[in-house]
CSV table of C-alpha atoms in Angstrom, one decimal:
chain,number,residue,atom,x,y,z
A,623,UNK,CA,-115.7,177.1,120.2
A,624,UNK,CA,-114.4,173.8,118.9
A,625,UNK,CA,-116.7,172.2,116.4
A,626,UNK,CA,-116.2,168.4,116.3
A,627,UNK,CA,-118.4,165.7,114.9
A,628,UNK,CA,-120.0,163.5,117.6
A,629,UNK,CA,-119.8,159.9,116.3
A,630,UNK,CA,-122.3,158.6,118.9
A,631,UNK,CA,-124.8,161.2,117.8
A,632,UNK,CA,-124.2,160.3,114.1
A,633,UNK,CA,-124.9,156.6,114.9
A,634,UNK,CA,-128.0,157.5,116.8
A,635,UNK,CA,-129.2,159.6,113.9
A,636,UNK,CA,-128.6,156.9,111.3
A,637,UNK,CA,-130.4,154.4,113.6
A,638,UNK,CA,-133.4,156.7,113.9
A,639,UNK,CA,-133.6,157.2,110.2
A,640,UNK,CA,-133.3,153.4,109.5
A,641,UNK,CA,-136.5,152.7,111.6
A,642,UNK,CA,-138.5,155.8,110.6
A,643,UNK,CA,-139.8,154.5,107.2
A,644,UNK,CA,-140.7,156.8,104.4
A,645,UNK,CA,-142.2,160.2,105.3
A,646,UNK,CA,-146.0,160.6,105.3
A,647,UNK,CA,-147.8,163.8,104.5
A,648,UNK,CA,-151.6,164.7,104.5
A,649,UNK,CA,-153.2,167.2,102.2
A,650,UNK,CA,-154.6,170.3,103.9
A,651,UNK,CA,-157.8,172.0,102.8
A,652,UNK,CA,-157.6,171.1,99.1
A,653,UNK,CA,-160.8,173.1,98.3
A,654,UNK,CA,-159.2,176.3,99.7
A,655,UNK,CA,-156.0,175.9,97.7
A,656,UNK,CA,-157.8,175.3,94.4
A,657,UNK,CA,-156.9,178.2,91.9
A,658,UNK,CA,-155.1,177.0,88.8
A,659,UNK,CA,-151.5,177.6,87.7
A,660,UNK,CA,-149.6,178.8,90.7
A,661,UNK,CA,-145.9,179.8,90.5
A,662,UNK,CA,-144.1,181.0,93.6
A,663,UNK,CA,-144.9,180.5,97.3
A,664,UNK,CA,-143.5,181.9,100.5
A,665,UNK,CA,-144.2,181.8,104.2
A,666,UNK,CA,-144.1,184.7,106.8
A,667,UNK,CA,-146.1,185.9,109.8
A,668,UNK,CA,-147.8,188.8,108.1
A,669,UNK,CA,-150.2,189.8,110.9
A,670,UNK,CA,-148.1,189.3,114.0
A,671,UNK,CA,-150.2,186.5,115.5
A,672,UNK,CA,-147.3,184.0,115.8
A,673,UNK,CA,-148.5,181.7,113.0
A,674,UNK,CA,-146.9,181.5,109.6
A,675,UNK,CA,-149.1,182.7,106.7
A,676,UNK,CA,-148.6,181.9,103.0
A,677,UNK,CA,-148.5,184.0,99.8
A,678,UNK,CA,-148.9,182.3,96.5
A,679,UNK,CA,-148.5,183.9,93.0
A,680,UNK,CA,-150.2,182.8,89.8
A,681,UNK,CA,-149.8,183.0,86.1
A,682,UNK,CA,-152.9,185.3,85.9
A,683,UNK,CA,-151.1,187.9,88.0
A,684,UNK,CA,-152.9,187.2,91.2
A,685,UNK,CA,-151.1,187.1,94.6
A,686,UNK,CA,-153.3,185.2,97.1
A,687,UNK,CA,-152.6,185.6,100.8
A,688,UNK,CA,-153.7,182.6,103.0
A,689,UNK,CA,-153.9,183.4,106.7
A,690,UNK,CA,-153.2,180.7,109.2
A,691,UNK,CA,-156.0,180.7,111.7
A,692,UNK,CA,-156.7,178.3,114.7
A,693,UNK,CA,-159.6,176.8,112.8
A,694,UNK,CA,-157.9,176.5,109.4
A,695,UNK,CA,-156.5,178.5,106.5
A,696,UNK,CA,-158.5,181.5,105.2
A,697,UNK,CA,-157.8,183.5,102.1
A,698,UNK,CA,-157.6,187.3,102.6
A,699,UNK,CA,-159.4,187.8,99.3
A,700,UNK,CA,-160.6,191.3,99.7
A,701,UNK,CA,-158.5,192.7,102.6
A,702,UNK,CA,-154.9,192.2,101.7
A,703,UNK,CA,-154.5,194.8,99.0
A,704,UNK,CA,-152.4,192.4,96.9
A,705,UNK,CA,-153.2,192.1,93.1
A,706,UNK,CA,-156.0,190.0,91.8
A,707,UNK,CA,-154.7,189.9,88.2
A,708,UNK,CA,-152.2,191.3,85.7
A,709,UNK,CA,-148.9,190.2,84.3
A,710,UNK,CA,-147.7,186.9,85.8
A,711,UNK,CA,-145.7,187.1,89.0
A,712,UNK,CA,-142.8,184.6,89.2
A,713,UNK,CA,-141.2,185.6,92.5
A,714,UNK,CA,-142.3,186.4,96.0
A,715,UNK,CA,-139.9,187.5,98.7
A,716,UNK,CA,-140.7,188.5,102.2
A,717,UNK,CA,-138.4,191.0,104.1
A,718,UNK,CA,-138.8,193.8,106.6
A,719,UNK,CA,-137.1,196.5,104.4
A,720,UNK,CA,-138.5,199.4,106.4
A,721,UNK,CA,-137.5,198.0,109.8
A,722,UNK,CA,-140.9,198.4,111.4
A,723,UNK,CA,-141.1,194.8,112.6
A,724,UNK,CA,-143.4,193.2,110.0
A,725,UNK,CA,-142.6,191.5,106.7
A,726,UNK,CA,-143.1,193.3,103.5
A,727,UNK,CA,-143.4,191.7,100.1
A,728,UNK,CA,-141.5,192.0,96.8
A,729,UNK,CA,-143.3,190.6,93.8
A,730,UNK,CA,-141.2,190.0,90.6
A,731,UNK,CA,-143.1,190.2,87.4
A,732,UNK,CA,-142.5,188.3,84.1
A,733,UNK,CA,-144.7,189.7,81.4
A,734,UNK,CA,-145.6,188.4,78.0
A,735,UNK,CA,-143.1,189.6,75.3
A,736,UNK,CA,-143.9,193.2,74.4
A,737,UNK,CA,-146.2,193.7,77.3
A,738,UNK,CA,-145.3,196.7,79.6
A,739,UNK,CA,-144.8,195.7,83.2
A,740,UNK,CA,-142.9,196.5,86.3
A,741,UNK,CA,-142.2,194.9,89.7
A,742,UNK,CA,-144.1,195.6,92.9
A,743,UNK,CA,-143.2,196.3,96.5
A,744,UNK,CA,-146.0,195.9,99.0
A,745,UNK,CA,-145.5,197.6,102.3
A,746,UNK,CA,-147.2,195.8,105.3
A,747,UNK,CA,-149.1,197.9,107.8
A,748,UNK,CA,-148.7,195.3,110.5
A,749,UNK,CA,-152.1,193.7,110.2
A,750,UNK,CA,-151.6,191.9,106.9
A,751,UNK,CA,-152.9,194.8,104.7
A,752,UNK,CA,-150.5,196.0,102.0
A,753,UNK,CA,-149.9,199.2,100.0
A,754,UNK,CA,-147.8,199.2,96.8
A,755,UNK,CA,-144.9,201.6,97.1
A,756,UNK,CA,-142.3,200.6,94.5
A,757,UNK,CA,-142.2,204.0,92.8
A,758,UNK,CA,-142.0,205.9,96.1
A,759,UNK,CA,-139.1,203.7,97.1
A,760,UNK,CA,-137.1,203.9,93.9
A,761,UNK,CA,-137.7,200.2,93.2
A,762,UNK,CA,-139.6,200.3,89.9
A,763,UNK,CA,-138.1,198.0,87.4
A,764,UNK,CA,-139.6,198.9,84.1
A,765,UNK,CA,-139.5,196.1,81.5
A,766,UNK,CA,-138.7,193.6,84.3
A,767,UNK,CA,-138.4,189.9,83.6
A,768,UNK,CA,-137.8,188.9,87.2
A,769,UNK,CA,-137.1,185.6,88.9
A,770,UNK,CA,-135.4,185.2,92.4
A,771,UNK,CA,-135.3,188.3,94.5
A,772,UNK,CA,-133.3,188.5,97.8
A,773,UNK,CA,-133.8,190.8,100.8
A,774,UNK,CA,-130.2,190.8,102.2
A,775,UNK,CA,-127.9,193.2,103.9
A,776,UNK,CA,-125.0,193.0,101.4
A,777,UNK,CA,-123.2,196.1,102.9
A,778,UNK,CA,-123.5,195.1,106.6
A,779,UNK,CA,-125.1,198.4,107.6
A,780,UNK,CA,-128.1,196.8,109.4
A,781,UNK,CA,-130.9,197.2,106.9
A,782,UNK,CA,-132.2,195.1,104.1
A,783,UNK,CA,-131.0,195.7,100.6
A,784,UNK,CA,-132.6,194.1,97.5
A,785,UNK,CA,-131.2,192.0,94.7
A,786,UNK,CA,-133.4,191.2,91.7
A,787,UNK,CA,-132.4,188.5,89.3
A,788,UNK,CA,-133.4,189.2,85.7
A,789,UNK,CA,-134.2,186.5,83.1
A,790,UNK,CA,-133.7,188.6,80.0
A,791,UNK,CA,-131.7,191.7,81.1
A,792,UNK,CA,-129.0,192.8,83.6
A,793,UNK,CA,-129.4,191.9,87.2
A,794,UNK,CA,-130.1,194.7,89.7
A,795,UNK,CA,-128.9,195.5,93.2
A,796,UNK,CA,-130.6,198.2,95.2
A,797,UNK,CA,-129.0,199.7,98.4
A,798,UNK,CA,-131.4,200.6,101.2
A,799,UNK,CA,-130.8,204.3,102.1
A,800,UNK,CA,-133.6,204.7,104.5
A,801,UNK,CA,-136.6,206.3,102.8
A,802,UNK,CA,-135.5,205.2,99.3
A,803,UNK,CA,-133.3,202.7,97.5
A,804,UNK,CA,-130.4,203.5,95.2
A,805,UNK,CA,-129.5,201.4,92.2
A,806,UNK,CA,-125.9,200.3,92.8
A,807,UNK,CA,-125.8,197.4,90.3
A,808,UNK,CA,-123.0,198.8,88.1
A,809,UNK,CA,-121.1,200.3,91.1
A,810,UNK,CA,-121.2,196.9,92.9
A,811,UNK,CA,-120.4,195.0,89.7
A,812,UNK,CA,-123.5,192.9,89.9
A,813,UNK,CA,-125.2,194.1,86.7
A,814,UNK,CA,-124.5,190.7,85.1
A,815,UNK,CA,-126.2,190.3,81.7
A,816,UNK,CA,-126.4,186.6,81.9
A,817,UNK,CA,-129.9,185.1,82.1
A,818,UNK,CA,-130.3,184.6,85.8
A,819,UNK,CA,-133.1,182.6,87.4
A,820,UNK,CA,-131.8,181.5,90.9
A,821,UNK,CA,-129.7,183.6,93.4
A,822,UNK,CA,-128.5,182.3,96.7
A,823,UNK,CA,-126.6,184.5,99.1
A,824,UNK,CA,-124.2,183.1,101.8
A,825,UNK,CA,-120.8,183.7,103.3
A,826,UNK,CA,-118.7,181.4,101.1
A,827,UNK,CA,-115.3,182.4,102.5
A,828,UNK,CA,-116.3,183.1,106.2
A,829,UNK,CA,-115.1,186.7,106.1
A,830,UNK,CA,-118.3,188.1,107.6
A,831,UNK,CA,-120.1,189.3,104.5
A,832,UNK,CA,-122.6,187.8,102.0
A,833,UNK,CA,-121.5,186.5,98.7
A,834,UNK,CA,-123.9,185.3,96.0
A,835,UNK,CA,-124.2,182.4,93.6
A,836,UNK,CA,-126.2,182.9,90.4
A,837,UNK,CA,-127.9,180.1,88.5
A,838,UNK,CA,-128.0,181.1,84.8
A,839,UNK,CA,-130.2,179.8,81.9
A,840,UNK,CA,-130.0,179.3,78.1
A,841,UNK,CA,-126.5,177.9,78.1
A,842,UNK,CA,-125.0,180.7,80.1
A,843,UNK,CA,-122.3,179.9,82.6
A,844,UNK,CA,-123.2,180.2,86.3
A,845,UNK,CA,-121.5,182.9,88.6
A,846,UNK,CA,-120.3,183.0,92.1
A,847,UNK,CA,-119.7,186.6,93.2
A,848,UNK,CA,-117.4,187.2,96.1
A,849,UNK,CA,-118.2,190.3,98.2
A,850,UNK,CA,-115.0,192.4,98.7
A,851,UNK,CA,-116.2,195.4,100.7
A,852,UNK,CA,-119.4,195.9,98.7
A,853,UNK,CA,-117.8,195.3,95.4
A,854,UNK,CA,-118.2,191.9,93.8
A,855,UNK,CA,-115.9,189.7,91.7
A,856,UNK,CA,-117.0,186.5,89.9
A,857,UNK,CA,-114.8,183.7,91.2
A,858,UNK,CA,-116.8,180.8,89.7
A,859,UNK,CA,-114.3,180.1,87.0
A,860,UNK,CA,-111.5,179.9,89.5
A,861,UNK,CA,-113.5,177.5,91.7
A,862,UNK,CA,-114.9,175.3,88.9
A,863,UNK,CA,-118.5,176.4,89.5
A,864,UNK,CA,-119.2,178.1,86.2
A,865,UNK,CA,-120.2,175.0,84.1
A,866,UNK,CA,-118.9,176.0,80.6
A,867,UNK,CA,-119.9,174.1,77.5
A,868,UNK,CA,-123.7,174.0,78.2
A,869,UNK,CA,-126.0,173.7,75.2
A,870,UNK,CA,-128.6,176.5,74.7
A,871,UNK,CA,-131.3,174.3,76.3
A,872,UNK,CA,-129.3,173.7,79.5
A,873,UNK,CA,-128.7,175.9,82.5
A,874,UNK,CA,-129.2,176.6,86.2
A,875,UNK,CA,-132.6,177.4,87.6
A,876,UNK,CA,-133.1,177.3,91.3
A,877,UNK,CA,-130.5,177.0,94.1
A,878,UNK,CA,-130.6,176.2,97.8
A,879,UNK,CA,-128.0,176.4,100.6
A,880,UNK,CA,-127.6,173.9,103.5
A,881,UNK,CA,-125.1,171.8,105.4
A,882,UNK,CA,-126.1,168.3,104.1
A,883,UNK,CA,-123.2,166.5,105.7
A,884,UNK,CA,-123.2,168.3,109.1
A,885,UNK,CA,-119.6,169.3,108.9
A,886,UNK,CA,-120.3,173.0,109.8
A,887,UNK,CA,-119.9,174.3,106.2
A,888,UNK,CA,-122.8,175.4,104.0
A,889,UNK,CA,-123.1,173.4,100.7
A,890,UNK,CA,-125.0,174.4,97.6
A,891,UNK,CA,-127.5,172.5,95.4
A,892,UNK,CA,-128.4,173.8,92.0
A,893,UNK,CA,-131.6,172.6,90.2
A,894,UNK,CA,-130.9,172.7,86.4
A,895,UNK,CA,-132.0,171.9,82.9
A,896,UNK,CA,-129.5,169.2,82.5
A,897,UNK,CA,-127.5,167.4,85.3
A,898,UNK,CA,-128.4,168.7,88.8
A,899,UNK,CA,-125.4,169.9,90.8
A,900,UNK,CA,-124.3,169.6,94.4
A,901,UNK,CA,-121.3,171.6,95.5
A,902,UNK,CA,-119.8,170.3,98.7
A,903,UNK,CA,-118.1,173.1,100.7
A,904,UNK,CA,-114.5,172.1,101.5
A,905,UNK,CA,-113.7,175.2,103.5
A,906,UNK,CA,-111.5,178.0,102.7
A,907,UNK,CA,-113.8,179.2,99.9
A,908,UNK,CA,-113.3,175.9,98.0
A,909,UNK,CA,-116.1,173.6,96.6
A,910,UNK,CA,-116.3,170.2,94.9
A,911,UNK,CA,-119.2,169.0,92.8
A,912,UNK,CA,-120.4,165.7,94.3
A,913,UNK,CA,-124.0,165.1,93.1
A,914,UNK,CA,-123.2,161.8,91.4
A,915,UNK,CA,-121.3,160.6,94.4
A,916,UNK,CA,-124.2,161.0,96.8
A,917,UNK,CA,-127.1,160.1,94.6
A,918,UNK,CA,-128.4,163.6,93.7
A,919,UNK,CA,-127.4,163.7,90.1
A,920,UNK,CA,-130.5,163.7,87.9
A,921,UNK,CA,-130.8,164.7,84.3
A,922,UNK,CA,-134.2,166.4,84.1
A,923,UNK,CA,-136.0,169.8,83.9
A,924,UNK,CA,-135.4,170.6,87.6
A,925,UNK,CA,-136.8,174.0,88.6
A,926,UNK,CA,-136.9,174.6,92.3
A,927,UNK,CA,-135.3,173.0,95.4
A,928,UNK,CA,-135.2,173.4,99.1
A,929,UNK,CA,-133.4,171.7,102.0
A,930,UNK,CA,-135.4,170.6,105.1
A,931,UNK,CA,-135.0,167.8,107.8
A,932,UNK,CA,-138.3,166.0,107.0
A,933,UNK,CA,-138.0,163.2,109.5
A,934,UNK,CA,-136.2,165.1,112.3
A,935,UNK,CA,-133.2,162.7,112.3
A,936,UNK,CA,-130.7,165.5,112.4
A,937,UNK,CA,-129.7,165.8,108.7
A,938,UNK,CA,-131.1,167.7,105.8
A,939,UNK,CA,-133.3,166.1,103.1
A,940,UNK,CA,-134.0,167.8,99.8
A,941,UNK,CA,-137.1,168.4,97.8
A,942,UNK,CA,-136.6,169.1,94.0
A,943,UNK,CA,-139.5,170.3,91.8
A,944,UNK,CA,-139.2,169.3,88.2
A,945,UNK,CA,-141.1,168.2,85.1
A,946,UNK,CA,-140.8,166.2,81.9
A,947,UNK,CA,-142.7,166.5,78.6
A,948,UNK,CA,-145.9,165.1,80.0
A,949,UNK,CA,-146.1,165.7,83.8
A,950,UNK,CA,-144.7,167.2,87.0
A,951,UNK,CA,-141.9,165.1,88.4
A,952,UNK,CA,-141.1,166.2,92.0
A,953,UNK,CA,-138.6,164.3,94.1
A,954,UNK,CA,-138.1,164.1,97.8
A,955,UNK,CA,-134.5,162.9,98.4
A,956,UNK,CA,-134.0,161.5,101.9
A,957,UNK,CA,-130.6,161.9,103.5
A,958,UNK,CA,-129.3,158.5,104.6
A,959,UNK,CA,-125.9,159.0,106.2
A,960,UNK,CA,-124.8,161.5,103.5
A,961,UNK,CA,-126.3,159.6,100.6
A,962,UNK,CA,-129.7,160.3,99.1
A,963,UNK,CA,-132.6,158.2,97.8
A,964,UNK,CA,-135.9,159.4,96.4
A,965,UNK,CA,-138.6,158.4,98.9
A,966,UNK,CA,-141.7,159.1,96.7
A,967,UNK,CA,-143.7,156.4,95.1
A,968,UNK,CA,-144.6,156.9,91.4
A,969,UNK,CA,-148.2,157.8,92.3
A,970,UNK,CA,-147.4,160.0,95.4
A,971,UNK,CA,-149.3,163.3,95.6
A,972,UNK,CA,-146.1,164.9,96.5
A,973,UNK,CA,-144.8,164.4,92.9
A,974,UNK,CA,-147.1,167.1,91.7
A,975,UNK,CA,-144.7,170.1,91.8
A,976,UNK,CA,-142.9,171.7,88.9
A,977,UNK,CA,-142.0,175.1,90.4
A,978,UNK,CA,-142.5,176.2,94.0
A,979,UNK,CA,-141.4,174.3,97.1
A,980,UNK,CA,-141.2,175.8,100.6
A,981,UNK,CA,-140.9,174.2,104.1
A,982,UNK,CA,-142.4,175.6,107.3
A,983,UNK,CA,-143.8,174.2,110.6
A,984,UNK,CA,-147.1,176.0,110.1
A,985,UNK,CA,-148.9,173.9,112.7
A,986,UNK,CA,-146.1,174.4,115.3
A,987,UNK,CA,-145.9,170.7,116.2
A,988,UNK,CA,-142.1,170.5,115.6
A,989,UNK,CA,-141.9,169.0,112.1
A,990,UNK,CA,-141.7,170.6,108.7
A,991,UNK,CA,-144.8,170.9,106.5
A,992,UNK,CA,-144.6,171.5,102.8
A,993,UNK,CA,-146.1,173.9,100.3
A,994,UNK,CA,-145.8,173.0,96.6
A,995,UNK,CA,-146.9,174.6,93.3
A,996,UNK,CA,-147.7,172.8,90.0
A,997,UNK,CA,-147.9,175.4,87.3
A,998,UNK,CA,-148.4,174.1,83.8
A,999,UNK,CA,-150.9,171.1,83.6
A,1000,UNK,CA,-154.5,172.1,83.3
A,1001,UNK,CA,-155.0,170.3,86.6
A,1002,UNK,CA,-152.0,172.2,88.2
A,1003,UNK,CA,-152.8,173.5,91.6
A,1004,UNK,CA,-151.2,174.8,94.8
A,1005,UNK,CA,-151.0,172.1,97.4
A,1006,UNK,CA,-150.3,172.3,101.1
A,1007,UNK,CA,-149.2,169.2,103.0
A,1008,UNK,CA,-149.0,168.5,106.8
A,1009,UNK,CA,-146.1,166.3,107.9
A,1010,UNK,CA,-147.5,163.3,109.8
A,1011,UNK,CA,-144.5,162.4,111.9
A,1012,UNK,CA,-145.6,160.7,115.1
A,1013,UNK,CA,-145.9,163.2,117.9
A,1014,UNK,CA,-142.9,162.0,119.8
A,1015,UNK,CA,-140.7,162.2,116.7
A,1016,UNK,CA,-142.1,165.6,115.8
A,1017,UNK,CA,-141.0,166.8,119.2
A,1018,UNK,CA,-137.3,166.0,118.4
A,1019,UNK,CA,-136.6,169.4,117.1
A,1020,UNK,CA,-135.6,173.0,117.9
A,1021,UNK,CA,-136.5,176.1,116.0
A,1022,UNK,CA,-134.5,179.3,116.3
A,1023,UNK,CA,-135.6,182.8,115.2
A,1024,UNK,CA,-132.7,185.0,114.6
A,1025,UNK,CA,-133.3,188.8,115.0
A,1026,UNK,CA,-131.3,192.0,115.0
A,1027,UNK,CA,-130.7,194.1,118.2
A,1028,UNK,CA,-134.0,195.8,117.8
A,1029,UNK,CA,-135.9,192.5,117.5
A,1030,UNK,CA,-136.4,192.6,113.7
A,1031,UNK,CA,-136.0,189.8,111.2
A,1032,UNK,CA,-133.3,191.4,109.1
A,1033,UNK,CA,-130.6,188.8,109.5
A,1034,UNK,CA,-130.9,186.7,106.3
A,1035,UNK,CA,-127.6,184.8,105.8
A,1036,UNK,CA,-126.7,184.5,109.4
A,1037,UNK,CA,-125.6,181.0,110.4
A,1038,UNK,CA,-126.9,178.9,113.2
A,1039,UNK,CA,-125.1,175.9,114.7
A,1040,UNK,CA,-126.2,173.4,117.4
A,1041,UNK,CA,-123.6,171.9,119.7
A,1042,UNK,CA,-124.0,169.0,122.1
A,1043,UNK,CA,-123.1,169.4,125.8
A,1044,UNK,CA,-119.6,168.2,125.1
A,1045,UNK,CA,-119.1,170.7,122.3
A,1046,UNK,CA,-119.6,168.3,119.4
A,1047,UNK,CA,-121.2,169.8,116.3
A,1048,UNK,CA,-124.8,168.6,115.6
A,1049,UNK,CA,-125.6,170.7,112.6
A,1050,UNK,CA,-125.6,174.0,110.8
A,1051,UNK,CA,-128.4,175.9,109.2
A,1052,UNK,CA,-128.7,179.3,107.4
A,1053,UNK,CA,-131.3,182.0,107.9
A,1054,UNK,CA,-133.0,181.8,104.5
A,1055,UNK,CA,-131.9,184.2,101.8
A,1056,UNK,CA,-134.1,182.5,99.1
A,1057,UNK,CA,-134.6,179.2,97.5
A,1058,UNK,CA,-137.4,177.1,96.0
A,1059,UNK,CA,-138.7,179.0,92.9
A,1060,UNK,CA,-138.2,182.7,93.2
A,1061,UNK,CA,-139.1,182.5,96.9
A,1062,UNK,CA,-137.8,183.9,100.2
A,1063,UNK,CA,-139.7,183.3,103.4
A,1064,UNK,CA,-139.3,184.7,107.0
A,1065,UNK,CA,-139.5,181.6,109.3
A,1066,UNK,CA,-137.4,180.2,112.1
A,1067,UNK,CA,-134.3,178.0,111.4
A,1068,UNK,CA,-135.4,174.4,112.0
A,1069,UNK,CA,-133.3,171.6,113.4
A,1070,UNK,CA,-134.3,168.0,113.7
A,1071,UNK,CA,-132.6,166.2,116.7
A,1072,UNK,CA,-131.6,162.6,117.3
A,1073,UNK,CA,-132.2,163.2,121.0
A,1074,UNK,CA,-133.7,166.0,123.1
A,1075,UNK,CA,-130.7,166.5,125.3
A,1076,UNK,CA,-129.7,170.1,126.1
A,1077,UNK,CA,-127.7,171.9,123.4
A,1078,UNK,CA,-125.8,175.1,122.9
A,1079,UNK,CA,-127.0,177.4,120.1
A,1080,UNK,CA,-124.4,179.4,118.3
A,1081,UNK,CA,-125.5,182.2,115.9
A,1082,UNK,CA,-123.0,183.9,113.6
A,1083,UNK,CA,-124.2,187.4,112.7
A,1084,UNK,CA,-122.7,189.3,109.8
A,1085,UNK,CA,-121.8,193.0,109.9
A,1086,UNK,CA,-119.4,195.6,108.6
A,1087,UNK,CA,-117.1,194.7,111.4
A,1088,UNK,CA,-117.1,191.0,110.3
A,1089,UNK,CA,-118.8,188.1,112.0
A,1090,UNK,CA,-120.0,188.2,115.5
A,1091,UNK,CA,-121.0,185.1,117.5
A,1092,UNK,CA,-123.8,184.8,120.1
A,1093,UNK,CA,-124.3,181.7,122.2
A,1094,UNK,CA,-127.3,180.4,124.2
A,1095,UNK,CA,-126.1,177.6,126.4
A,1096,UNK,CA,-127.9,174.7,128.1
A,1097,UNK,CA,-131.0,175.0,125.9
A,1098,UNK,CA,-133.5,172.3,126.6
A,1099,UNK,CA,-135.4,171.6,123.3
A,1100,UNK,CA,-138.4,170.1,125.2
A,1101,UNK,CA,-139.0,173.5,126.7
A,1102,UNK,CA,-139.4,175.1,123.2
A,1103,UNK,CA,-142.0,172.8,121.6
A,1104,UNK,CA,-144.6,174.9,119.8
A,1105,UNK,CA,-142.5,178.0,119.8
A,1106,UNK,CA,-139.2,179.4,118.7
A,1107,UNK,CA,-136.1,180.2,120.7
A,1108,UNK,CA,-135.3,183.8,119.9
A,1109,UNK,CA,-131.6,184.9,119.6
A,1110,UNK,CA,-130.9,188.6,119.0
A,1111,UNK,CA,-127.7,190.2,117.9
A,1112,UNK,CA,-125.6,191.7,120.7
């Protein structure tokens, strides 16, 4: 299908953005989200009721599960089976690794120096109760110092494998063999000893398999591993993505993938200690660093980042969590025709984020709501915000849930495109493989729309046979308000 940019739609989007004003968010149940020093946060429907629930990890080792109920959020304090204390957990990643139709949870541990610790895998029984099964599954990581973990199908065999980034040891890749996982880190050449914090998987060269970008700390160069039939080669130096010459206090932290310029190619933002980075995808596996050109170059301690269309104008905005010596310093960069400006006032409550950031339409009104974590100040808390877009504007959206042939959410890294009736490209999104701070959620792909005219939805699935496209034509977004259009692999 021919993907062309529709100038009329672009003009309509810019006009809508120009009149929408800065985004407004309202805090949700501050008393419920009151425990101190949260780290990672991730959304998924853990109990199968159609609403997106939220897990939050804390420095004290607790993982708190907040259930999304019709009358508000309720913490499953005694029923979830998740830990209430222990070594700090810096990463939370949802993924249906056992293929039973519900999301399971990987928790990446980062202990104090000299403290014995290992990672956890919590199997969901379908009701939101979890059993820890890492040892049974072969996924124990003794001496772990984990950050981002990704549930992805790197070998295209239809089940979810696991990549675990390690901050102070070699990275690990585990192949899903059914009842157990096999450590294939060395075999796949992903046992990188650099100090990795962020990992983003996407198909950089459009060959039908997932490649991975690694954001590395403490002066280490970054990596971009191209997947060549399940074996990986670092092509970052060839592409200019490795960032040599860093000082020991500089490095990559979080990363996030999104098509910010709506040209059909997935771009990459990297939150860093130092100058933040935006790699524009030029096609053909080539990238150009353009952060300064578009207003996204900031020199700060940036930690997490996530793309989301905040105002439903059809292009992706960007939240970046960060901090300086005295306070949290979050930024919400609004996309104005391919250039970005921070929309937050100095005293905005949305500035209070130094680690976790995740988007999800938890109230199903069509716009993206926001979960933030503030870790280090004494007053640091988890905060949940409801997007207050006017009802009509909130309805200018379409959400797409991408599933495999059996109806399971195992398609992380698949690409979704919207096309106008005349075939013009409206936007591209990715089924999330992980972003924010050590987070991976299981939520629909969200599109804001300049108009609610019928569209074609194109989903690119990845497999051992390469990419496979599935289309849903003449989709009326108005008919899908409050729910998601489901597209399954064929």
